[in-house]
Every structure is written in C-alpha cells, then in structure tokens.
Short mmCIF file of C-alpha atoms and ligand atoms in Angstrom, two decimals:
data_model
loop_
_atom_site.label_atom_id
_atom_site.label_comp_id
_atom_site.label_asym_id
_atom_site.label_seq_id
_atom_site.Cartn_x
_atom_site.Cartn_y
_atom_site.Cartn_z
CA UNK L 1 3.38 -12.11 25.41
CA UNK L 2 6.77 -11.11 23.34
CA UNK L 3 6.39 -9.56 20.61
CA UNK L 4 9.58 -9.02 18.51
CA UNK L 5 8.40 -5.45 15.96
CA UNK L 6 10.78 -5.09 12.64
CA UNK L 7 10.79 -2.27 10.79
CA UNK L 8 10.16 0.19 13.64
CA UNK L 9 10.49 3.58 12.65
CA UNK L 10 10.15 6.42 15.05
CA UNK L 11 6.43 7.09 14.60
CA UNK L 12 5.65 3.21 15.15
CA UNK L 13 7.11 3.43 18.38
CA UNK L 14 5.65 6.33 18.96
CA UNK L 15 2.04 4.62 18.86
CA UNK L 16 2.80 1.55 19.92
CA UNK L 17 5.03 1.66 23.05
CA UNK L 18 2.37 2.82 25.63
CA UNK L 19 1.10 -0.92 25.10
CA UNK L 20 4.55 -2.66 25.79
CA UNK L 21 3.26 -2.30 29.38
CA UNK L 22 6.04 -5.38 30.35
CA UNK L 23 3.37 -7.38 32.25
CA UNK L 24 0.59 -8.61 29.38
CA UNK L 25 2.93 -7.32 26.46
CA UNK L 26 6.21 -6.62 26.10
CA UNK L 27 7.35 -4.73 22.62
CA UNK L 28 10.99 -5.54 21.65
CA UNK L 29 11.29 -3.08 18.78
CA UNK L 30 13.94 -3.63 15.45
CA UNK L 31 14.85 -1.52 12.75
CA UNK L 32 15.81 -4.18 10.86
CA UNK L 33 13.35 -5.50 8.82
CA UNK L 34 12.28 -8.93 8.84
CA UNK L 35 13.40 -11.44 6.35
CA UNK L 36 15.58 -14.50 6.04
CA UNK L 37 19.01 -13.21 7.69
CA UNK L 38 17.03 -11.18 11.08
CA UNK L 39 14.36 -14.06 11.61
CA UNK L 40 16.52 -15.59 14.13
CA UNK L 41 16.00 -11.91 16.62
CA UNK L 42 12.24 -13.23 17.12
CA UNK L 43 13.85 -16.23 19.76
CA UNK L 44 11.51 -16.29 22.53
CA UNK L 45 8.75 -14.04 21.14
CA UNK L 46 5.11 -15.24 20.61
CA UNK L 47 4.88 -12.90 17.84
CA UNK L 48 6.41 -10.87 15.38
CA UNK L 49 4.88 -7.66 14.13
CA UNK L 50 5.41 -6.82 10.76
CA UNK L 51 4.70 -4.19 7.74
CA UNK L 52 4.56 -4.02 4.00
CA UNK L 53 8.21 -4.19 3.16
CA UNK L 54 9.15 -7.09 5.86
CA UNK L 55 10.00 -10.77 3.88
CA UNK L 56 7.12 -13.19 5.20
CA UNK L 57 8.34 -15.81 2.65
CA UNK L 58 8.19 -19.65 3.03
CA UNK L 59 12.31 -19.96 4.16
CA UNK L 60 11.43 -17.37 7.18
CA UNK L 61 8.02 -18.34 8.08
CA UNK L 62 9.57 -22.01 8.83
CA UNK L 63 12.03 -20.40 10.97
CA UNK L 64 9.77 -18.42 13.23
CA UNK L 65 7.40 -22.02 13.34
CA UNK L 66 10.70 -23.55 14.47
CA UNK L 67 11.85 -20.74 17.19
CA UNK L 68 8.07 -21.61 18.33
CA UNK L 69 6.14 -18.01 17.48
CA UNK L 70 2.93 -18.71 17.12
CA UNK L 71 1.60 -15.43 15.17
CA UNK L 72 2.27 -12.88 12.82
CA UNK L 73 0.55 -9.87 13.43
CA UNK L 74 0.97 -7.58 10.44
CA UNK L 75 0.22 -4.08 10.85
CA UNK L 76 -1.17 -3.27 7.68
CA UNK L 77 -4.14 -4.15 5.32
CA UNK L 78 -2.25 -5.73 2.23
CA UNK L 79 -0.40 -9.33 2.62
CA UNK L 80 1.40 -9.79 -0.33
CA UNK L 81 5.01 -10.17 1.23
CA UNK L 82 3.26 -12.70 3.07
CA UNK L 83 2.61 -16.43 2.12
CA UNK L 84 -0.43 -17.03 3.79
CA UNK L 85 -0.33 -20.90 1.80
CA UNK L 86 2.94 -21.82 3.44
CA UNK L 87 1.52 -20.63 7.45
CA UNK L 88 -1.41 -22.43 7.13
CA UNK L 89 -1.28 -25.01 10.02
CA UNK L 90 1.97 -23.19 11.41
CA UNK L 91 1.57 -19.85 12.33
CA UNK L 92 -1.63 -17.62 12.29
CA UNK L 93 -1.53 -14.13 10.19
CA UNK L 94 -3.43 -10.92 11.40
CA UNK L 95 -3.68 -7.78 9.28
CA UNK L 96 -5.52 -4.79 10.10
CA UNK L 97 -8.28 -4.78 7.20
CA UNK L 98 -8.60 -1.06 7.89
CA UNK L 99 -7.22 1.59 9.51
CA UNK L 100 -7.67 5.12 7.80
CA UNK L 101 -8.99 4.36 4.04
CA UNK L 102 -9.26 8.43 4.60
CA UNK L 103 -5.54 8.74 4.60
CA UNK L 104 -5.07 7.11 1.48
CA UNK L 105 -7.66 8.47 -0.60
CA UNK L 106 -6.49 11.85 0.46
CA UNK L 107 -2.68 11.84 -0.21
CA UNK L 108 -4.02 10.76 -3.68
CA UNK L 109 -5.85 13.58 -3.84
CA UNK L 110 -3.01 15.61 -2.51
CA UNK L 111 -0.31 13.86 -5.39
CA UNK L 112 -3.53 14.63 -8.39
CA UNK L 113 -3.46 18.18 -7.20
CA UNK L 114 -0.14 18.72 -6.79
CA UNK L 115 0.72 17.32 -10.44
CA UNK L 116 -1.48 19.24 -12.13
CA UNK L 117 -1.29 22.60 -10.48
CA UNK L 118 2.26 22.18 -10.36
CA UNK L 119 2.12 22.97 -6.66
CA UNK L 120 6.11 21.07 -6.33
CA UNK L 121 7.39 23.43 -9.04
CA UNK L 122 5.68 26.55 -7.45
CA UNK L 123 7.03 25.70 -3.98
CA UNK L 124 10.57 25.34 -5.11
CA UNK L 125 10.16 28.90 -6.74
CA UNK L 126 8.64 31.07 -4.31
CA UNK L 127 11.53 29.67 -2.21
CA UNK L 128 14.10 31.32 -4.26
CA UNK L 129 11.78 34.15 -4.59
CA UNK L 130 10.81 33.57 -7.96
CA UNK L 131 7.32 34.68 -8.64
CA UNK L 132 7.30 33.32 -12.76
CA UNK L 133 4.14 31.45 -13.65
CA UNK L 134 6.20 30.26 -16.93
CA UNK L 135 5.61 27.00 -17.02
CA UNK L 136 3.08 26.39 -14.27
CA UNK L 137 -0.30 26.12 -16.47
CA UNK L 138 -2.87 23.34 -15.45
CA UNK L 139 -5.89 22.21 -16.04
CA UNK L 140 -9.52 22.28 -14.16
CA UNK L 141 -10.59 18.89 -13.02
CA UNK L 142 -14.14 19.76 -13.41
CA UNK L 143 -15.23 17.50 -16.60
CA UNK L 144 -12.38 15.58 -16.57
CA UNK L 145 -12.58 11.48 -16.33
CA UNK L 146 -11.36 9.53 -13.40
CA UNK L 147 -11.12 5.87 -13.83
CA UNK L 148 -10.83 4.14 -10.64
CA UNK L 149 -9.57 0.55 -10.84
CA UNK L 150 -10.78 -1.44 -7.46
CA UNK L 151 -13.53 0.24 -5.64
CA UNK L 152 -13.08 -1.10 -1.95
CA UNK L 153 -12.54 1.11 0.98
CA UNK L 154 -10.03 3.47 -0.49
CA UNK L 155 -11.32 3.62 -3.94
CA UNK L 156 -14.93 4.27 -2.99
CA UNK L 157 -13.74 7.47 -1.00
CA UNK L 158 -11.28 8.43 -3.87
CA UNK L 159 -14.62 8.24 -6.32
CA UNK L 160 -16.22 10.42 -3.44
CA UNK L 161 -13.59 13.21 -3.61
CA UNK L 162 -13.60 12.99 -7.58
CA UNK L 163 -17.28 13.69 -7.46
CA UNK L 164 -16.82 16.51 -5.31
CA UNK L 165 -14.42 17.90 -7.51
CA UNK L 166 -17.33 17.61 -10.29
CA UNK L 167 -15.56 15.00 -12.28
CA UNK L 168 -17.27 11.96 -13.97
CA UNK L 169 -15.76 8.85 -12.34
CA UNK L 170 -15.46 5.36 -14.61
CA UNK L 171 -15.42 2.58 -12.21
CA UNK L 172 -13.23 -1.23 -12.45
CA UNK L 173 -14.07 -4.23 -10.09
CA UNK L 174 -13.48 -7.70 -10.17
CA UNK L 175 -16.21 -7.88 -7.74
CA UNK L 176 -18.53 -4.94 -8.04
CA UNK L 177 -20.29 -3.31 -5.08
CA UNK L 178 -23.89 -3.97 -5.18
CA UNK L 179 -26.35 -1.31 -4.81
CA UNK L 180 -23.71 1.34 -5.04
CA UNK L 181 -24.21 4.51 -7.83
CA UNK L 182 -20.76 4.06 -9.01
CA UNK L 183 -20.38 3.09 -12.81
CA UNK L 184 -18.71 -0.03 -13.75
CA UNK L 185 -16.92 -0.45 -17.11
CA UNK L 186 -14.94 -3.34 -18.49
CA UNK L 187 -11.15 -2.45 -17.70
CA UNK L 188 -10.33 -1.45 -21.18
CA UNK L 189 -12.91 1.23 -20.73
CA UNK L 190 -11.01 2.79 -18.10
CA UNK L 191 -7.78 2.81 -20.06
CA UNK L 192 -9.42 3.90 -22.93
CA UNK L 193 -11.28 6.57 -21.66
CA UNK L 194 -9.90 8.34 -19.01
CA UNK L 195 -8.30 11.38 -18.29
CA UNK L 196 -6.67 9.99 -14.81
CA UNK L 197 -6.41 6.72 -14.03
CA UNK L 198 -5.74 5.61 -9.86
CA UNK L 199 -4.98 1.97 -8.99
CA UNK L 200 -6.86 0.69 -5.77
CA UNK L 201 -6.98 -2.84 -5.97
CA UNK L 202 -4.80 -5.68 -4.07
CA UNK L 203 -1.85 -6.78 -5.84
CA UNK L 204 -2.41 -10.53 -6.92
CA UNK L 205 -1.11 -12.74 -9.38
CA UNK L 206 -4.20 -11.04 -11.57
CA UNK L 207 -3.36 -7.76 -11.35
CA UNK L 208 0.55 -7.57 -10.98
CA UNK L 209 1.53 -5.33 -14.13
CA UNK L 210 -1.75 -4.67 -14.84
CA UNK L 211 -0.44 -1.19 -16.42
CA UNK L 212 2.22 -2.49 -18.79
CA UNK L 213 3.74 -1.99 -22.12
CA UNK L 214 0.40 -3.53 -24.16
CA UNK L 215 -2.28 -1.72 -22.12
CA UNK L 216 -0.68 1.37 -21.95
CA UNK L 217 -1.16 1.85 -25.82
CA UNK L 218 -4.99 1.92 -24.97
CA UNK L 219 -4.55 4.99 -22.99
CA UNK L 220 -5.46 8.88 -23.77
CA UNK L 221 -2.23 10.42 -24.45
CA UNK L 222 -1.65 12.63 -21.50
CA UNK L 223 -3.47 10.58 -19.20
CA UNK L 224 -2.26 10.46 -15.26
CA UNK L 225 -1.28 7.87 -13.42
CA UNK L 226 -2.08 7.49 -9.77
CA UNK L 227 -0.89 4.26 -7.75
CA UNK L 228 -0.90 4.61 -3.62
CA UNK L 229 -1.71 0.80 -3.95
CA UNK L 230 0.90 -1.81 -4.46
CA UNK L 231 3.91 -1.01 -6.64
CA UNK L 232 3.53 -3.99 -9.13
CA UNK L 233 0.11 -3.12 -10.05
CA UNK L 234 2.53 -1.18 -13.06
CA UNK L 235 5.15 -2.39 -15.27
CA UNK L 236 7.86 0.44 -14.06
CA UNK L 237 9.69 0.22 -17.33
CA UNK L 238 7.01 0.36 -19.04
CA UNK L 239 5.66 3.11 -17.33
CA UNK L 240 8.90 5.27 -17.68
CA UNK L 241 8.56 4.45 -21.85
CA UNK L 242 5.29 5.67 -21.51
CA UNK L 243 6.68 8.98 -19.71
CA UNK L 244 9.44 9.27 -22.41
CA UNK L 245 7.43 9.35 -25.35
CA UNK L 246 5.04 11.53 -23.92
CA UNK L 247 1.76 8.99 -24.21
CA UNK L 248 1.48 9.34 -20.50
CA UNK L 249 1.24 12.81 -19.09
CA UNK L 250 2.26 12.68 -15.33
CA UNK L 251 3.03 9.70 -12.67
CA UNK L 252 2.05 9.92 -9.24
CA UNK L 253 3.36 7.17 -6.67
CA UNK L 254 3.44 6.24 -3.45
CA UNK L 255 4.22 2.89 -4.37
CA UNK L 256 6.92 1.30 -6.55
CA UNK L 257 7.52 -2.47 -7.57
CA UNK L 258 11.14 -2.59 -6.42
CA UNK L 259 10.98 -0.14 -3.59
CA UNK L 260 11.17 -2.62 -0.41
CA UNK L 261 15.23 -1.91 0.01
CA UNK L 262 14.56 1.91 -1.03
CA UNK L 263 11.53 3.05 0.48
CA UNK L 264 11.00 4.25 4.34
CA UNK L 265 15.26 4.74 3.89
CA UNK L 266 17.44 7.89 3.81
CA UNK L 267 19.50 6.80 0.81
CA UNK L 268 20.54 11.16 0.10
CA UNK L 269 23.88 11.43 0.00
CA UNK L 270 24.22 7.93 -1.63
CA UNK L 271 24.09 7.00 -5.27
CA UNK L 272 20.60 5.05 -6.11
CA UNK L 273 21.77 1.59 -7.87
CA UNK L 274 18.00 1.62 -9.35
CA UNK L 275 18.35 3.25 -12.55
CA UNK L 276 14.45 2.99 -13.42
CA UNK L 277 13.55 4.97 -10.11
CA UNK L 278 16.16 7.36 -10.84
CA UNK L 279 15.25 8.05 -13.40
CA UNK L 280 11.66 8.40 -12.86
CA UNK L 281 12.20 10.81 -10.21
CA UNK L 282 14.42 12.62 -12.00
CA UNK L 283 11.48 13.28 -14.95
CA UNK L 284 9.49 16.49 -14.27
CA UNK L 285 5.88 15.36 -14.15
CA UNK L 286 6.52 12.42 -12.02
CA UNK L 287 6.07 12.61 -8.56
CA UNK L 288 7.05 10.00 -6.20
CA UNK L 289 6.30 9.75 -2.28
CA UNK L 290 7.93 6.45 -0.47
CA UNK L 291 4.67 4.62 0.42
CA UNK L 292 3.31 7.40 2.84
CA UNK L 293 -0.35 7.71 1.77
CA UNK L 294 -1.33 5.60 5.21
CA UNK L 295 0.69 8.09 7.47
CA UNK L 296 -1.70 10.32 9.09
CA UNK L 297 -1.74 10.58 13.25
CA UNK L 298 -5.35 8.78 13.29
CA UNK L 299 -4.35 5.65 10.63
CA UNK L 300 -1.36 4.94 13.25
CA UNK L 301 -3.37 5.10 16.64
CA UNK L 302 -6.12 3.07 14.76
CA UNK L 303 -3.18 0.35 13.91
CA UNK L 304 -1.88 0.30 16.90
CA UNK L 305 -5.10 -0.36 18.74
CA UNK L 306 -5.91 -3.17 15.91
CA UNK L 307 -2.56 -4.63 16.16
CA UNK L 308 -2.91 -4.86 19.97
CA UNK L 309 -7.03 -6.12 20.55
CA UNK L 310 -5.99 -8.58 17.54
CA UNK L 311 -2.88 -9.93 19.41
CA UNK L 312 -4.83 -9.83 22.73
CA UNK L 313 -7.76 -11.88 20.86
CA UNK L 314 -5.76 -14.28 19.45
CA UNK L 315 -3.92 -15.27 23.23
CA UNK L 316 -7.44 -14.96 24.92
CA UNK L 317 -9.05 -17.75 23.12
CA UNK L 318 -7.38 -18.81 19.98
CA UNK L 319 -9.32 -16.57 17.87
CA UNK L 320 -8.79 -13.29 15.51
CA UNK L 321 -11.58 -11.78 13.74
CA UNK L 322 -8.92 -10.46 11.42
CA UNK L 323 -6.79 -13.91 10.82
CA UNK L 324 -5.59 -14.22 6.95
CA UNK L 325 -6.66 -17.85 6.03
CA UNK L 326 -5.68 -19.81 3.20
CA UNK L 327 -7.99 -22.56 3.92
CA UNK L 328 -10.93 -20.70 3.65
CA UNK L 329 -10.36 -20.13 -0.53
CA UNK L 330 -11.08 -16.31 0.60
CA UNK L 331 -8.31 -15.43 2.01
CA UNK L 332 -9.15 -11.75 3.64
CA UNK L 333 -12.94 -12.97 4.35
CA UNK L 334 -11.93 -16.27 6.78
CA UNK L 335 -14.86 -17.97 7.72
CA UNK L 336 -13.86 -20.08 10.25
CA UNK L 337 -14.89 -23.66 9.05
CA UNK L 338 -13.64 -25.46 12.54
CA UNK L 339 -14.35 -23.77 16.05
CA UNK L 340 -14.38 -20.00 15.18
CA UNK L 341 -10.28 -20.90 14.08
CA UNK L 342 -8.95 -21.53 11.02
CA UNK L 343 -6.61 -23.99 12.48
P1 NAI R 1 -10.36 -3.23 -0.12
O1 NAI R 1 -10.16 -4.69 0.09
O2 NAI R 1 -11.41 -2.52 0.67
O3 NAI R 1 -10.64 -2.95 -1.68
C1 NAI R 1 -9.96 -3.59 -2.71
C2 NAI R 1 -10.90 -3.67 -3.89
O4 NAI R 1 -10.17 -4.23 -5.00
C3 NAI R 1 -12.11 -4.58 -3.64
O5 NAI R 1 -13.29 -3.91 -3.98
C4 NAI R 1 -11.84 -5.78 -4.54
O6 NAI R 1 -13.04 -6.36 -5.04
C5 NAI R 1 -11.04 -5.13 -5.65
N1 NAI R 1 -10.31 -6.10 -6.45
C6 NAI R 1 -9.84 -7.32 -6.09
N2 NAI R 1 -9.26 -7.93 -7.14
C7 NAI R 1 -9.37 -7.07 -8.18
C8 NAI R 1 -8.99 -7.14 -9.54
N3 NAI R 1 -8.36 -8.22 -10.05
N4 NAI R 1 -9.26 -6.08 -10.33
C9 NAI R 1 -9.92 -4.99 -9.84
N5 NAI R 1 -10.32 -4.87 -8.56
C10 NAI R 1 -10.04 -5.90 -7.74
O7 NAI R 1 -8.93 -2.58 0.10
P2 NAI R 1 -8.60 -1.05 0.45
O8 NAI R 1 -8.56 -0.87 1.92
O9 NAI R 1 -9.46 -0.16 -0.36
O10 NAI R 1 -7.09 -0.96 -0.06
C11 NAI R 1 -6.77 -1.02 -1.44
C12 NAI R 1 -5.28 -1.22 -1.59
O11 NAI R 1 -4.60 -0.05 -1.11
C13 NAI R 1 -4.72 -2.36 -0.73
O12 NAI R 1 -4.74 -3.57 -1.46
C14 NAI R 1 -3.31 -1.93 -0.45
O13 NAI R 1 -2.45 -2.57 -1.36
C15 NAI R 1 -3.30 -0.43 -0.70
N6 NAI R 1 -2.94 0.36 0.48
C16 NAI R 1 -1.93 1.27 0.34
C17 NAI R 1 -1.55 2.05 1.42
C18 NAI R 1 -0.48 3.10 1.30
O14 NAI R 1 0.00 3.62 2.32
N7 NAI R 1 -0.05 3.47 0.10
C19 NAI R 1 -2.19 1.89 2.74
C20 NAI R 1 -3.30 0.94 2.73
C21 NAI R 1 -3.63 0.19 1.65
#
C-alpha cells in the first residue's frame, strides 16, 4: 500500500515512519497540505493521510477517486474539512475517534491556569529579572462555575479536572450522557451563569458561531472563554468586541475559525494579513496556542498505531471499524447496513 501523508510535520514523521516498512506500507510524506492545487502528488497511492487543516472538499475528493485512491485515512477525531456526503460510494474516510482525550482536557487546563494566574506575564518577568507582582492578581477557582458545552470524551475529563479543582461544573449536550452525575442545563444556562465557559463539542452546521455577537450579551461580564475544539464554534469578531468592551474577561484558544493557512506555520518575521488574530493576540488576557492541545508523546503513538491497524483493516477485508459514513444518517457511529461496509 502507498500512502501519500500531507501536512507532515517533524513529529508526524517521527511516529509514523517506523511503519513505512516499504514492503506492506510505504509512507511518502508532504509538507504541503492537501487541497485542490497538491491533490495531483497522491498519483499511485492507495491512500492519502490527512489532518485537521488539509482541504477534503468535493473538487479534491473527485480527483483522488479519479487518480484511483481508494481511502482517506485522517489522522484525527474531527471531520469537518471533510465532505463525508460527496465520498460516499467513492472513497472510504477513517478518523481516529480517539487518541488522547487526556491531552486535550489538560492543555485546557494548562491555558485556564495560565490566564488567570497570569503565569505568561510572570514568565516574561522573572526573565528580565523582574520580581513585581503589580499586576499579576488572580482569582481561586474553588467556587467558581464552569460551564462545559459538549460532554464527550474530552469534556467529561475537563468536568473531572474542574471538580478536582472544587468548582461547580454546569453541563450542555445535545445528547446527554445517561447515567452520568454531571448536570445538564439548557445552553442559555451556561452562558448565563458561568464564570468560565470551554467549548467541547464537534463543529456542525448547529454549532458553528455558537458564541457570537447575540449570545455573548447573555454572559457574566468577565467570564472566560476556553475553545481547544473547533475554531468556528465562536464568532472571532465577535469575540474580540466582547474583549474590547470588557464583557468578556480572558480568551483562551487553541483553535481559531480562520487559522488553517496560519496555524502549525512559522509566519515570525512576516506581517500577519489577519487583522482579527492580530489583534487578538496582541490583547493582554488572550492567549492563543496554534491547535496544540492533542500534542502530547502518547496522543501521537496512539494515532499512529490507529492510523496504521485502520489502514491495514480496511486492505485486509474491506472493512474499518472507524469508517466515517454518510449513509448511515450517524455519521461517526456507522453501522454498517450492507456486509460489515458502508459501501
Ligand atoms: P466526542 O464525540 O467524544 O464528544 C463530543 C460531544 O459533543 C458529544 O457528547 C456530543 O453529543 C456533543 N455534541 C454534539 N453536537 C452537539 C451540539 N450541537 N451541542 C452540544 N454538544 C454537542 O468528541 P471528543 O473526543 O470529546 O472531542 C471534542 C472535540 O474536540 C472534537 O469535535 C474536536 O473538534 C476537538 N478536538 C480538538 C483537538 C485539539 O488538538 N485542539 C484534538 C481532538 C479533538
């Protein structure tokens, strides 16, 4: 099997080259990403291997159908660069459902604590050996309330960590786990009545700006934001008016609507053309990380391995436990209506 790899960064090939072994699998790693102009660099693969920011849209998926791959593996839990409608009957998608929910839930730990201690101002200080605390007051998360919006793998362990930290944690599902302690509330609950708010859901058509200019008026003024989910979960301008008249009191992201040219890049030394992440960054209680809440040594062994037994699957006998279907109505749940496929 050939499997062309976009978007590989050092610490992809890192993890995945001791599988490109040459005689089962054979790894042809890009940097490019994938999209309409690079599809043509996955000629005689059987699959291409993909991530979050790679273009999986109709125009390239009928290009890799017509250079004859017959999967793409993506190696990553969310598929919303991908359309899953338009591959239905032409090539089958894999994701990796899970990997390291740990990772995640923990760098948004890391982002809440580091906001609100002030941790990225104290660093910067005690570099230039200045010891001031001017400036550098928090608060105690003990008491607080945590809304947590989408309470899958991630969010459940994010609640976990909130409770340890003795705060009282508001929970928001569209489809709420049974027979869990966790308390629901309609979603204008959480924005009403939270202290910190962190997004954990799947970007759909549902939830896209689910933060915007309207629902931010229902929140606490000071309340922070956490998103390590999908970038359009929040309105971005809407989030920076929020910052700017002081309604909202700190941003944390991993994740940003327009960041699939930016993010993973080294754009220092170059002027950003995107004025609303500019100047987000640039405000002092937002804190931005470039979609690295999954990067921990154990969430990219555990892809790797996915990516692999799911490719390996798939050629054995046609089947992927993890294949994204469209048919089934459920997309991440497939179940399989014809022969254990979905096609
Ligand atoms: P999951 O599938 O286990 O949980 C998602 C939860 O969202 C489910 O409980 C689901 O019922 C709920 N949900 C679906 N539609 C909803 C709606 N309209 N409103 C509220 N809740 C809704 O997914 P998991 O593993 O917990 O991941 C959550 C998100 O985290 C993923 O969708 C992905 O976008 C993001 N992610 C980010 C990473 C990063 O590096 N920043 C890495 C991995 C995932």
């Amino acid at each position: 099997m050939k499997v062309a790899f976009f978007d590989a960064k050092p610490y992809d090939i890192e993890a995945f080259e001791k599988y490109s072994d040459g005689d089962s699998i054979k790894i042809k790693f890009y940097e490019t990403k994938l999209g309409e102009d690079t599809a043509e660099l996955a000629k005689g693969c059987d699959v291409v291997c993909v991530f979050v920011n790679d273009t999986v849209n109709a125009a390239v998926i009928d290009v890799l159908h017509e250079l004859g791959v017959k999967a793409i593996a993506l190696r990553c839990a969310g598929y919303n660069n991908v359309d899953v409608k338009h591959a239905f009957k032409k090539i089958h998608v894999f994701h990796v459902p899970a990997y390291s929910p740990y990772a995640v839930a923990e760098h948004t730990a890391a982002l809440l604590l580091t906001s609100i201690r002030r941790i990225h101002k104290a660093y910067n200080r005690t570099k230039e050996f200045n010891f001031s605390l001017n400036g550098l007051t928090g608060f105690d998360l003990h008491g607080k309330t945590v809304g947590v919006v989408g309470t899958g793998k991630i969010g459940r362990i994010f609640t976990d960590i909130c409770k340890g930290f003795g705060m009282n944690v508001l929970a928001y599902d569209k489809f709420p786990a049974e027979g869990s302690n966790l308390s629901y509330v309609p979603l204008e609950t959480i924005f009403k009545e939270s202290d910190i708010i962190s997004f954990h859901c799947p970007l759909t058509k549902e939830t896209t700006h689910m933060l915007n200019s309207e629902t931010i008026k229902m929140l606490k003024k000071g309340v922070i934001i956490l998103n390590t989910s999908r970038g359009a979960l929040i309105d971005a301008e809407a989030l920076l008016d929020g910052i700017k008249s002081r309604k909202i009191g700190a941003a944390c992201l991993d994740v940003y609507e327009e960041e699939s040219d930016i993010f993973f890049e080294d754009f220092s030394g170059h002027i950003l053309d995107d004025d609303v992440l500019a100047r987000l960054i640039s405000m002092p209680n937002v804190i931005v990380t470039s979609h690295q809440a999954f990067l921990t040594k154990e969430a990219l062994e555990n892809i790797a391995e996915t990516t692999i037994s799911n490719i390996n699957a798939f050629f054995a006998d046609g089947t992927c436990e993890n294949e994204l279907c469209y048919r089934c109505g459920n997309v991440e749940h497939c179940k399989k209506l014809r022969d254990k496929k979905c096609f």
